[in-house]
C-alpha positions as a Python dict, from the first residue, in 0.01 Angstrom:
ca = {
    (1, 'X'): (0, 0, 0),
    (2, 'X'): (116, 352, -79),
    (3, 'X'): (28, 606, 189),
    (4, 'X'): (-93, 965, 160),
    (5, 'X'): (-57, 1224, 428),
    (6, 'X'): (-64, 1281, 701),
    (7, 'X'): (-408, 1439, 665),
    (8, 'X'): (-360, 1555, 1024),
    (9, 'X'): (-172, 1464, 1341),
    (10, 'X'): (-405, 1428, 1638),
    (11, 'X'): (-353, 1570, 1987),
    (12, 'X'): (-192, 1242, 2095),
    (13, 'X'): (70, 1268, 1819),
    (14, 'X'): (-76, 997, 1591),
    (15, 'X'): (-53, 1088, 1222),
    (16, 'X'): (-346, 998, 998),
    (17, 'X'): (-210, 850, 678),
    (18, 'X'): (-456, 707, 428),
    (19, 'X'): (-421, 479, 128),
    (20, 'X'): (-625, 415, -183),
    (21, 'X'): (-591, 48, -264),
    (22, 'X'): (-797, -180, -486),
    (23, 'X'): (-1086, 68, -508),
    (24, 'X'): (-1109, 124, -131),
    (25, 'X'): (-978, 382, 116),
    (26, 'X'): (-777, 270, 420),
    (27, 'X'): (-641, 443, 730),
    (28, 'X'): (-355, 362, 972),
    (29, 'X'): (-15, 262, 831),
    (30, 'X'): (61, 36, 1127),
    (31, 'X'): (-266, -156, 1123),
    (32, 'X'): (-457, -75, 800),
    (33, 'X'): (-835, -54, 837),
    (34, 'X'): (-1087, 0, 561),
    (35, 'X'): (-1248, 341, 618),
    (36, 'X'): (-1604, 279, 726),
    (37, 'X'): (-1516, -23, 939),
    (38, 'X'): (-1408, -57, 1300),
    (39, 'X'): (-1293, 264, 1467),
    (40, 'X'): (-1216, 448, 1143),
    (41, 'X'): (-1493, 706, 1205),
    (42, 'X'): (-1346, 787, 1545),
    (43, 'X'): (-992, 796, 1405),
    (44, 'X'): (-1096, 1047, 1138),
    (45, 'X'): (-1279, 1297, 1363),
    (46, 'X'): (-986, 1545, 1386),
    (47, 'X'): (-1001, 1588, 1006),
    (48, 'X'): (-1288, 1833, 1071),
    (49, 'X'): (-1108, 2041, 1335),
    (50, 'X'): (-932, 2371, 1265),
    (51, 'X'): (-567, 2335, 1364),
    (52, 'X'): (-572, 1967, 1266),
    (53, 'X'): (-748, 1884, 941),
    (54, 'X'): (-842, 2248, 875),
    (55, 'X'): (-1122, 2226, 617),
    (56, 'X'): (-1265, 2028, 327),
    (57, 'X'): (-1065, 2208, 55),
    (58, 'X'): (-735, 2160, 244),
    (59, 'X'): (-805, 1787, 276),
    (60, 'X'): (-904, 1753, -88),
    (61, 'X'): (-577, 1918, -195),
    (62, 'X'): (-371, 1687, 31),
    (63, 'X'): (-549, 1385, -117),
    (64, 'X'): (-509, 1506, -476),
    (65, 'X'): (-137, 1568, -428),
    (66, 'X'): (-87, 1232, -257),
    (67, 'X'): (-278, 1042, -523),
    (68, 'X'): (-74, 1208, -799),
    (69, 'X'): (250, 1128, -611),
    (70, 'X'): (142, 763, -589),
    (71, 'X'): (58, 740, -959),
    (72, 'X'): (-322, 763, -928),
    (73, 'X'): (-565, 1002, -1093),
    (74, 'X'): (-603, 1302, -860),
    (75, 'X'): (-980, 1301, -922),
    (76, 'X'): (-1004, 993, -698),
    (77, 'X'): (-977, 1241, -408),
    (78, 'X'): (-1348, 1313, -470),
    (79, 'X'): (-1424, 953, -366),
    (80, 'X'): (-1273, 990, -20),
    (81, 'X'): (-1538, 897, 240),
    (82, 'X'): (-1556, 1231, 423),
    (83, 'X'): (-1907, 1134, 527),
    (84, 'X'): (-1769, 872, 769),
    (85, 'X'): (-1644, 1112, 1045),
    (86, 'X'): (-1928, 1359, 976),
    (87, 'X'): (-2206, 1102, 1019),
    (88, 'X'): (-2018, 923, 1301),
    (89, 'X'): (-2026, 1241, 1512),
    (90, 'X'): (-2407, 1256, 1472),
    (91, 'X'): (-2457, 884, 1536),
    (92, 'X'): (-2260, 912, 1860),
    (93, 'X'): (-2428, 1244, 1953),
    (94, 'X'): (-2089, 1410, 2014),
    (95, 'X'): (-2197, 1774, 2038),
    (96, 'X'): (-1856, 1941, 2002),
    (97, 'X'): (-1773, 1725, 1697),
    (98, 'X'): (-2121, 1784, 1552),
    (99, 'X'): (-2058, 2160, 1566),
    (100, 'X'): (-1752, 2102, 1343),
    (101, 'X'): (-1919, 1837, 1126),
    (102, 'X'): (-2207, 2067, 1033),
    (103, 'X'): (-1960, 2277, 830),
    (104, 'X'): (-1866, 1969, 623),
    (105, 'X'): (-2219, 1855, 538),
    (106, 'X'): (-2249, 2058, 213),
    (107, 'X'): (-1946, 1862, 83),
    (108, 'X'): (-2077, 1511, 142),
    (109, 'X'): (-2334, 1295, -31),
    (110, 'X'): (-2628, 1214, 194),
    (111, 'X'): (-2826, 892, 188),
    (112, 'X'): (-3190, 890, 305),
    (113, 'X'): (-3073, 732, 630),
    (114, 'X'): (-2806, 995, 698),
    (115, 'X'): (-3041, 1279, 597),
    (116, 'X'): (-3299, 1144, 845),
    (117, 'X'): (-3028, 1134, 1115),
    (118, 'X'): (-2943, 1499, 1042),
    (119, 'X'): (-3312, 1594, 1047),
    (120, 'X'): (-3348, 1436, 1393),
    (121, 'X'): (-3034, 1618, 1509),
    (122, 'X'): (-3185, 1947, 1385),
    (123, 'X'): (-3465, 1891, 1639),
    (124, 'X'): (-3232, 1791, 1925),
    (125, 'X'): (-3172, 2052, 2199),
    (126, 'X'): (-2839, 1882, 2275),
    (127, 'X'): (-2698, 2094, 1992),
    (128, 'X'): (-2673, 2471, 1992),
    (129, 'X'): (-2919, 2683, 1797),
    (130, 'X'): (-2671, 2773, 1522),
    (131, 'X'): (-2596, 2405, 1457),
    (132, 'X'): (-2967, 2315, 1453),
    (133, 'X'): (-3042, 2600, 1211),
    (134, 'X'): (-2761, 2499, 973),
    (135, 'X'): (-2885, 2140, 984),
    (136, 'X'): (-3242, 2250, 917),
    (137, 'X'): (-3126, 2447, 613),
    (138, 'X'): (-2933, 2147, 474),
    (139, 'X'): (-3207, 1890, 533),
    (140, 'X'): (-3480, 2117, 396),
    (141, 'X'): (-3281, 2173, 77),
    (142, 'X'): (-3198, 1802, 48),
    (143, 'X'): (-3561, 1694, 97),
    (144, 'X'): (-3694, 1957, -146),
    (145, 'X'): (-3455, 1839, -420),
    (146, 'X'): (-3570, 1479, -377),
    (147, 'X'): (-3932, 1520, -276),
    (148, 'X'): (-3847, 1334, 46),
    (149, 'X'): (-4060, 1362, 358),
    (150, 'X'): (-3885, 1327, 695),
    (151, 'X'): (-4047, 1129, 972),
    (152, 'X'): (-4020, 1266, 1324),
    (153, 'X'): (-3888, 999, 1557),
    (154, 'X'): (-4083, 910, 1869),
    (155, 'X'): (-3809, 979, 2128),
}
């Protein structure tokens, strides 16, 4: 495997290198894991934090450069699963990470399931008003484009 990065180095000093191999993205040079499996969502959280991963465009540029260096088409950077840490933060109801993740939502592809999760989060008082309003804007736009009706959960 050829490694790209680091995309960031976390507070503990661990550097997040990723690899594109056989049509899949992997993380962790020492113990490669397919992104989307195991603790990969948790491992990728700092990608969304200023001072670590910075922002979506910064990450895309790092991936493009790394792919080119490794002999791949730089456009493969668009296939990186940025949705994994974004959605993970909502699934785990991690409010400080959600506040960062909300900025990344316009850059990720949403499934019906993830859009429903974001809709529910937009109703959740655990998150600050700004976060809920940004979520509401995103989910309203997403549902309008697709003619999708959200179902309020019975919590």
